[in-house]
PDB file of C-alpha atoms in Angstrom:
ATOM      1  CA  UNK A  27       0.000   0.000   0.000  1.00  0.00           C
ATOM      2  CA  UNK A  28       1.091   3.538  -0.666  1.00  0.00           C
ATOM      3  CA  UNK A  29       1.948   5.452   2.454  1.00  0.00           C
ATOM      4  CA  UNK A  30       3.812   8.398   1.008  1.00  0.00           C
ATOM      5  CA  UNK A  31       1.989  11.671   0.672  1.00  0.00           C
ATOM      6  CA  UNK A  32       0.339  12.130  -2.698  1.00  0.00           C
ATOM      7  CA  UNK A  33      -2.568  14.525  -2.934  1.00  0.00           C
ATOM      8  CA  UNK A  34      -3.020  14.527  -6.692  1.00  0.00           C
ATOM      9  CA  UNK A  35      -6.604  14.165  -7.843  1.00  0.00           C
ATOM     10  CA  UNK A  36      -7.934  12.771 -11.094  1.00  0.00           C
ATOM     11  CA  UNK A  37     -11.323  13.475 -12.672  1.00  0.00           C
ATOM     12  CA  UNK A  38     -13.176  10.271 -13.537  1.00  0.00           C
ATOM     13  CA  UNK A  39     -16.607   9.728 -14.991  1.00  0.00           C
ATOM     14  CA  UNK A  40     -16.768   6.277 -13.469  1.00  0.00           C
ATOM     15  CA  UNK A  41     -15.097   3.025 -12.498  1.00  0.00           C
ATOM     16  CA  UNK A  42     -15.986  -0.517 -13.474  1.00  0.00           C
ATOM     17  CA  UNK A  43     -14.858  -2.793 -10.683  1.00  0.00           C
ATOM     18  CA  UNK A  44     -14.636  -6.071 -12.611  1.00  0.00           C
ATOM     19  CA  UNK A  45     -14.460  -6.135 -16.402  1.00  0.00           C
ATOM     20  CA  UNK A  46     -13.666  -8.971 -18.779  1.00  0.00           C
ATOM     21  CA  UNK A  47     -14.058  -6.943 -22.005  1.00  0.00           C
ATOM     22  CA  UNK A  48     -11.596  -4.041 -21.613  1.00  0.00           C
ATOM     23  CA  UNK A  49      -8.419  -6.058 -22.021  1.00  0.00           C
ATOM     24  CA  UNK A  50      -7.393  -9.592 -21.083  1.00  0.00           C
ATOM     25  CA  UNK A  51      -8.390 -11.100 -17.749  1.00  0.00           C
ATOM     26  CA  UNK A  52     -10.194  -9.490 -14.850  1.00  0.00           C
ATOM     27  CA  UNK A  53      -9.620  -5.731 -14.972  1.00  0.00           C
ATOM     28  CA  UNK A  54     -10.621  -2.572 -13.160  1.00  0.00           C
ATOM     29  CA  UNK A  55     -11.538   0.177 -15.647  1.00  0.00           C
ATOM     30  CA  UNK A  56     -11.094   3.885 -14.963  1.00  0.00           C
ATOM     31  CA  UNK A  57     -13.081   6.209 -17.245  1.00  0.00           C
ATOM     32  CA  UNK A  58     -11.571   9.638 -17.778  1.00  0.00           C
ATOM     33  CA  UNK A  59     -13.920  12.623 -17.723  1.00  0.00           C
ATOM     34  CA  UNK A  60     -13.401  14.780 -20.792  1.00  0.00           C
ATOM     35  CA  UNK A  61     -12.995  14.068 -24.486  1.00  0.00           C
ATOM     36  CA  UNK A  62     -12.766  16.419 -27.432  1.00  0.00           C
ATOM     37  CA  UNK A  63     -12.940  13.696 -30.115  1.00  0.00           C
ATOM     38  CA  UNK A  64     -16.737  13.358 -29.916  1.00  0.00           C
ATOM     39  CA  UNK A  65     -16.869  10.283 -32.153  1.00  0.00           C
ATOM     40  CA  UNK A  66     -20.176   9.627 -33.928  1.00  0.00           C
ATOM     41  CA  UNK A  67     -22.197   7.051 -31.939  1.00  0.00           C
ATOM     42  CA  UNK A  68     -19.636   7.039 -29.139  1.00  0.00           C
ATOM     43  CA  UNK A  69     -20.188   4.383 -26.486  1.00  0.00           C
ATOM     44  CA  UNK A  70     -19.651   6.943 -23.684  1.00  0.00           C
ATOM     45  CA  UNK A  71     -20.897  10.426 -24.731  1.00  0.00           C
ATOM     46  CA  UNK A  72     -21.488  11.290 -21.073  1.00  0.00           C
ATOM     47  CA  UNK A  73     -17.694  11.428 -20.709  1.00  0.00           C
ATOM     48  CA  UNK A  74     -17.269  14.242 -23.278  1.00  0.00           C
ATOM     49  CA  UNK A  75     -17.696  17.318 -21.031  1.00  0.00           C
ATOM     50  CA  UNK A  76     -14.568  18.288 -19.108  1.00  0.00           C
ATOM     51  CA  UNK A  77     -16.792  19.559 -16.328  1.00  0.00           C
ATOM     52  CA  UNK A  78     -18.578  16.916 -14.355  1.00  0.00           C
ATOM     53  CA  UNK A  79     -17.242  13.611 -13.246  1.00  0.00           C
ATOM     54  CA  UNK A  80     -15.871  13.088  -9.781  1.00  0.00           C
ATOM     55  CA  UNK A  81     -12.456  13.851  -8.342  1.00  0.00           C
ATOM     56  CA  UNK A  82     -10.565  10.942  -6.776  1.00  0.00           C
ATOM     57  CA  UNK A  83      -7.263  10.922  -4.911  1.00  0.00           C
ATOM     58  CA  UNK A  84      -4.853   8.972  -7.089  1.00  0.00           C
ATOM     59  CA  UNK A  85      -3.204   7.319  -4.081  1.00  0.00           C
ATOM     60  CA  UNK A  86      -6.619   5.962  -2.957  1.00  0.00           C
ATOM     61  CA  UNK A  87      -7.229   4.462  -6.418  1.00  0.00           C
ATOM     62  CA  UNK A  88      -3.763   2.887  -6.457  1.00  0.00           C
ATOM     63  CA  UNK A  89      -4.290   1.421  -2.981  1.00  0.00           C
ATOM     64  CA  UNK A  90      -7.640   0.026  -4.087  1.00  0.00           C
ATOM     65  CA  UNK A  91      -6.024  -1.697  -7.082  1.00  0.00           C
ATOM     66  CA  UNK A  92      -3.161  -3.054  -4.967  1.00  0.00           C
ATOM     67  CA  UNK A  93      -5.620  -4.497  -2.451  1.00  0.00           C
ATOM     68  CA  UNK A  94      -7.215  -6.709  -5.113  1.00  0.00           C
ATOM     69  CA  UNK A  95      -4.875  -9.653  -5.800  1.00  0.00           C
ATOM     70  CA  UNK A  96      -7.106 -11.296  -8.417  1.00  0.00           C
ATOM     71  CA  UNK A  97      -6.961  -8.411 -10.906  1.00  0.00           C
ATOM     72  CA  UNK A  98      -5.087  -9.060 -14.145  1.00  0.00           C
ATOM     73  CA  UNK A  99      -4.612  -5.319 -14.571  1.00  0.00           C
ATOM     74  CA  UNK A 100      -6.297  -1.994 -15.105  1.00  0.00           C
ATOM     75  CA  UNK A 101      -7.610  -0.167 -18.149  1.00  0.00           C
ATOM     76  CA  UNK A 102      -7.807   3.574 -18.725  1.00  0.00           C
ATOM     77  CA  UNK A 103     -10.693   4.498 -21.000  1.00  0.00           C
ATOM     78  CA  UNK A 104     -12.828   7.498 -21.476  1.00  0.00           C
ATOM     79  CA  UNK A 105     -13.354  10.145 -22.319  1.00  0.00           C
ATOM     80  CA  UNK A 106      -9.712  10.201 -23.316  1.00  0.00           C
ATOM     81  CA  UNK A 107      -7.083   9.637 -20.619  1.00  0.00           C
ATOM     82  CA  UNK A 108      -4.476  11.406 -22.753  1.00  0.00           C
ATOM     83  CA  UNK A 109      -6.484  14.611 -22.357  1.00  0.00           C
ATOM     84  CA  UNK A 110      -5.657  14.365 -18.648  1.00  0.00           C
ATOM     85  CA  UNK A 111      -2.125  13.096 -19.272  1.00  0.00           C
ATOM     86  CA  UNK A 112      -0.715  15.074 -16.345  1.00  0.00           C
ATOM     87  CA  UNK A 113      -2.856  13.090 -13.887  1.00  0.00           C
ATOM     88  CA  UNK A 114      -3.052   9.743 -15.692  1.00  0.00           C
ATOM     89  CA  UNK A 115       0.751   9.705 -16.016  1.00  0.00           C
ATOM     90  CA  UNK A 116       1.087   9.929 -12.231  1.00  0.00           C
ATOM     91  CA  UNK A 117      -1.560   7.228 -11.804  1.00  0.00           C
ATOM     92  CA  UNK A 118       0.126   4.958 -14.362  1.00  0.00           C
ATOM     93  CA  UNK A 119       3.603   5.453 -12.915  1.00  0.00           C
ATOM     94  CA  UNK A 120       2.392   4.489  -9.447  1.00  0.00           C
ATOM     95  CA  UNK A 121       0.693   1.358 -10.780  1.00  0.00           C
ATOM     96  CA  UNK A 122       3.604   0.494 -13.081  1.00  0.00           C
ATOM     97  CA  UNK A 123       6.057   0.601 -10.151  1.00  0.00           C
ATOM     98  CA  UNK A 124       3.890  -2.089  -8.555  1.00  0.00           C
ATOM     99  CA  UNK A 125       3.963  -4.294 -11.685  1.00  0.00           C
ATOM    100  CA  UNK A 126       0.294  -3.688 -12.581  1.00  0.00           C
ATOM    101  CA  UNK A 127      -0.548  -4.361 -16.236  1.00  0.00           C
ATOM    102  CA  UNK A 128      -2.036  -1.242 -17.834  1.00  0.00           C
ATOM    103  CA  UNK A 129      -4.065  -0.863 -21.028  1.00  0.00           C
ATOM    104  CA  UNK A 130      -5.206   2.539 -22.275  1.00  0.00           C
ATOM    105  CA  UNK A 131      -7.747   3.571 -24.905  1.00  0.00           C
ATOM    106  CA  UNK A 132      -7.390   6.830 -26.801  1.00  0.00           C
ATOM    107  CA  UNK A 133      -8.961   8.589 -29.758  1.00  0.00           C
ATOM    108  CA  UNK A 134      -5.487   9.678 -30.871  1.00  0.00           C
ATOM    109  CA  UNK A 135      -3.249   7.562 -33.051  1.00  0.00           C
ATOM    110  CA  UNK A 136       0.052   6.438 -31.541  1.00  0.00           C
ATOM    111  CA  UNK A 137       1.981   8.612 -34.008  1.00  0.00           C
ATOM    112  CA  UNK A 138      -0.055  11.655 -32.950  1.00  0.00           C
ATOM    113  CA  UNK A 139       0.709  10.990 -29.294  1.00  0.00           C
ATOM    114  CA  UNK A 140       4.427  10.782 -30.015  1.00  0.00           C
ATOM    115  CA  UNK A 141       4.261  14.113 -31.873  1.00  0.00           C
ATOM    116  CA  UNK A 142       2.184  15.706 -29.098  1.00  0.00           C
ATOM    117  CA  UNK A 143       4.667  14.458 -26.501  1.00  0.00           C
ATOM    118  CA  UNK A 144       7.241  16.857 -27.967  1.00  0.00           C
ATOM    119  CA  UNK A 145       5.147  19.685 -26.482  1.00  0.00           C
ATOM    120  CA  UNK A 146       3.743  17.859 -23.451  1.00  0.00           C
ATOM    121  CA  UNK A 147       6.101  15.497 -21.622  1.00  0.00           C
ATOM    122  CA  UNK A 148       3.164  14.114 -19.588  1.00  0.00           C
ATOM    123  CA  UNK A 149       1.949  12.352 -22.730  1.00  0.00           C
ATOM    124  CA  UNK A 150       5.283  10.558 -23.071  1.00  0.00           C
ATOM    125  CA  UNK A 151       5.299   9.781 -19.330  1.00  0.00           C
ATOM    126  CA  UNK A 152       1.865   8.182 -19.697  1.00  0.00           C
ATOM    127  CA  UNK A 153       2.867   6.224 -22.804  1.00  0.00           C
ATOM    128  CA  UNK A 154       6.023   5.025 -21.044  1.00  0.00           C
ATOM    129  CA  UNK A 155       4.032   3.664 -18.114  1.00  0.00           C
ATOM    130  CA  UNK A 156       1.418   1.631 -19.983  1.00  0.00           C
ATOM    131  CA  UNK A 157       1.757  -1.800 -21.555  1.00  0.00           C
ATOM    132  CA  UNK A 158      -0.850  -1.694 -24.303  1.00  0.00           C
ATOM    133  CA  UNK A 159      -2.532   1.121 -26.216  1.00  0.00           C
ATOM    134  CA  UNK A 160      -5.743   0.796 -28.206  1.00  0.00           C
ATOM    135  CA  UNK A 161      -5.419   3.808 -30.478  1.00  0.00           C
ATOM    136  CA  UNK A 162      -7.522   5.757 -32.925  1.00  0.00           C
ATOM    137  CA  UNK A 163     -10.978   7.285 -32.824  1.00  0.00           C
ATOM    138  CA  UNK A 164     -14.059   5.123 -33.018  1.00  0.00           C
ATOM    139  CA  UNK A 165     -15.302   5.416 -36.620  1.00  0.00           C
ATOM    140  CA  UNK A 166     -18.913   4.340 -36.833  1.00  0.00           C
ATOM    141  CA  UNK A 167     -18.646   3.502 -40.557  1.00  0.00           C
ATOM    142  CA  UNK A 168     -15.862   1.022 -39.689  1.00  0.00           C
ATOM    143  CA  UNK A 169     -17.718  -0.571 -36.785  1.00  0.00           C
ATOM    144  CA  UNK A 170     -16.995  -4.284 -36.461  1.00  0.00           C
ATOM    145  CA  UNK A 171     -18.527  -6.196 -33.570  1.00  0.00           C
ATOM    146  CA  UNK A 172     -16.300  -9.215 -34.248  1.00  0.00           C
ATOM    147  CA  UNK A 173     -13.147  -7.311 -33.226  1.00  0.00           C
ATOM    148  CA  UNK A 174     -11.797  -8.084 -29.801  1.00  0.00           C
ATOM    149  CA  UNK A 175     -11.094  -5.120 -27.480  1.00  0.00           C
ATOM    150  CA  UNK A 176     -11.951  -2.447 -30.046  1.00  0.00           C
ATOM    151  CA  UNK A 177     -14.989  -1.110 -31.867  1.00  0.00           C
ATOM    152  CA  UNK A 178     -13.830  -0.104 -35.341  1.00  0.00           C
ATOM    153  CA  UNK A 179     -11.376  -1.482 -37.897  1.00  0.00           C
ATOM    154  CA  UNK A 180      -9.085   1.569 -37.818  1.00  0.00           C
ATOM    155  CA  UNK A 181      -8.201   1.003 -34.171  1.00  0.00           C
ATOM    156  CA  UNK A 182      -4.993  -0.844 -33.345  1.00  0.00           C
ATOM    157  CA  UNK A 183      -3.816  -2.779 -30.313  1.00  0.00           C
ATOM    158  CA  UNK A 184      -0.221  -1.711 -29.764  1.00  0.00           C
ATOM    159  CA  UNK A 185       2.475  -3.240 -27.578  1.00  0.00           C
ATOM    160  CA  UNK A 186       3.746   0.079 -26.243  1.00  0.00           C
ATOM    161  CA  UNK A 187       6.764  -1.304 -24.405  1.00  0.00           C
ATOM    162  CA  UNK A 188       8.118  -2.971 -27.540  1.00  0.00           C
ATOM    163  CA  UNK A 189       7.134  -0.066 -29.789  1.00  0.00           C
ATOM    164  CA  UNK A 190       8.994   2.495 -27.685  1.00  0.00           C
ATOM    165  CA  UNK A 191      12.037   0.242 -27.445  1.00  0.00           C
ATOM    166  CA  UNK A 192      12.287  -0.514 -31.184  1.00  0.00           C
ATOM    167  CA  UNK A 193      10.892   2.857 -32.357  1.00  0.00           C
ATOM    168  CA  UNK A 194       8.563   0.875 -34.623  1.00  0.00           C
ATOM    169  CA  UNK A 195       4.883   0.108 -33.982  1.00  0.00           C
ATOM    170  CA  UNK A 196       4.423  -3.433 -32.725  1.00  0.00           C
ATOM    171  CA  UNK A 197       0.839  -4.682 -33.026  1.00  0.00           C
ATOM    172  CA  UNK A 198      -0.696  -7.339 -30.847  1.00  0.00           C
ATOM    173  CA  UNK A 199      -2.999  -9.858 -32.467  1.00  0.00           C
ATOM    174  CA  UNK A 200      -6.302 -10.255 -30.681  1.00  0.00           C
TER     175      UNK A 200
END
C-alpha cells in the first residue's frame, strides 16, 4: 500500500470494478472525464464534457487496485485519458512501479501521441508507463462487432513497451 503523501486528484466519470471486455483477464476500468474527439455514436458520450465527473485521490485508487490480488490489470478508457495526461501519467507510474498491467484507450493515433509528446512530456510519461494502447478514434462507418477489445477497424492494439524500445509500432494480435 502507498503510504507516502500524494494529494493529486484525477477526474473520472466512473469506475468498473470487474471487467472482462476491456483487455485480457479481470480488470478494473477507470473512465476519464473529458474528451474532445466526440466520435459519432460514441459508447460513452457522457464522458465528453470536461466539467462533471468526480475527483478521486490517485493514491486511494492505487491502494484500491493493490488491495485486489485477483486483478489481471487496469484499463484507462474514457473520455480520453491522454487529455488528462498530467494526472493519468502519475496514476500509471504508481501502478507500473507495482507491476500492474495497464491498457489505455485513446482517440489519438500512436503517431499523434508521439508528436504531441514533444510539447507535453506528460503524454510521453503516460505512454512510457502503460503496456498496451488501443489507439484511434471510433469510426462508426468502420464498426466491427467481431473485433476483440476495439470497436472499429481503424483502431490498433499496440504493444507500447516494444514499440517504444524498437521505435517501430508493434501490433498485438487479438
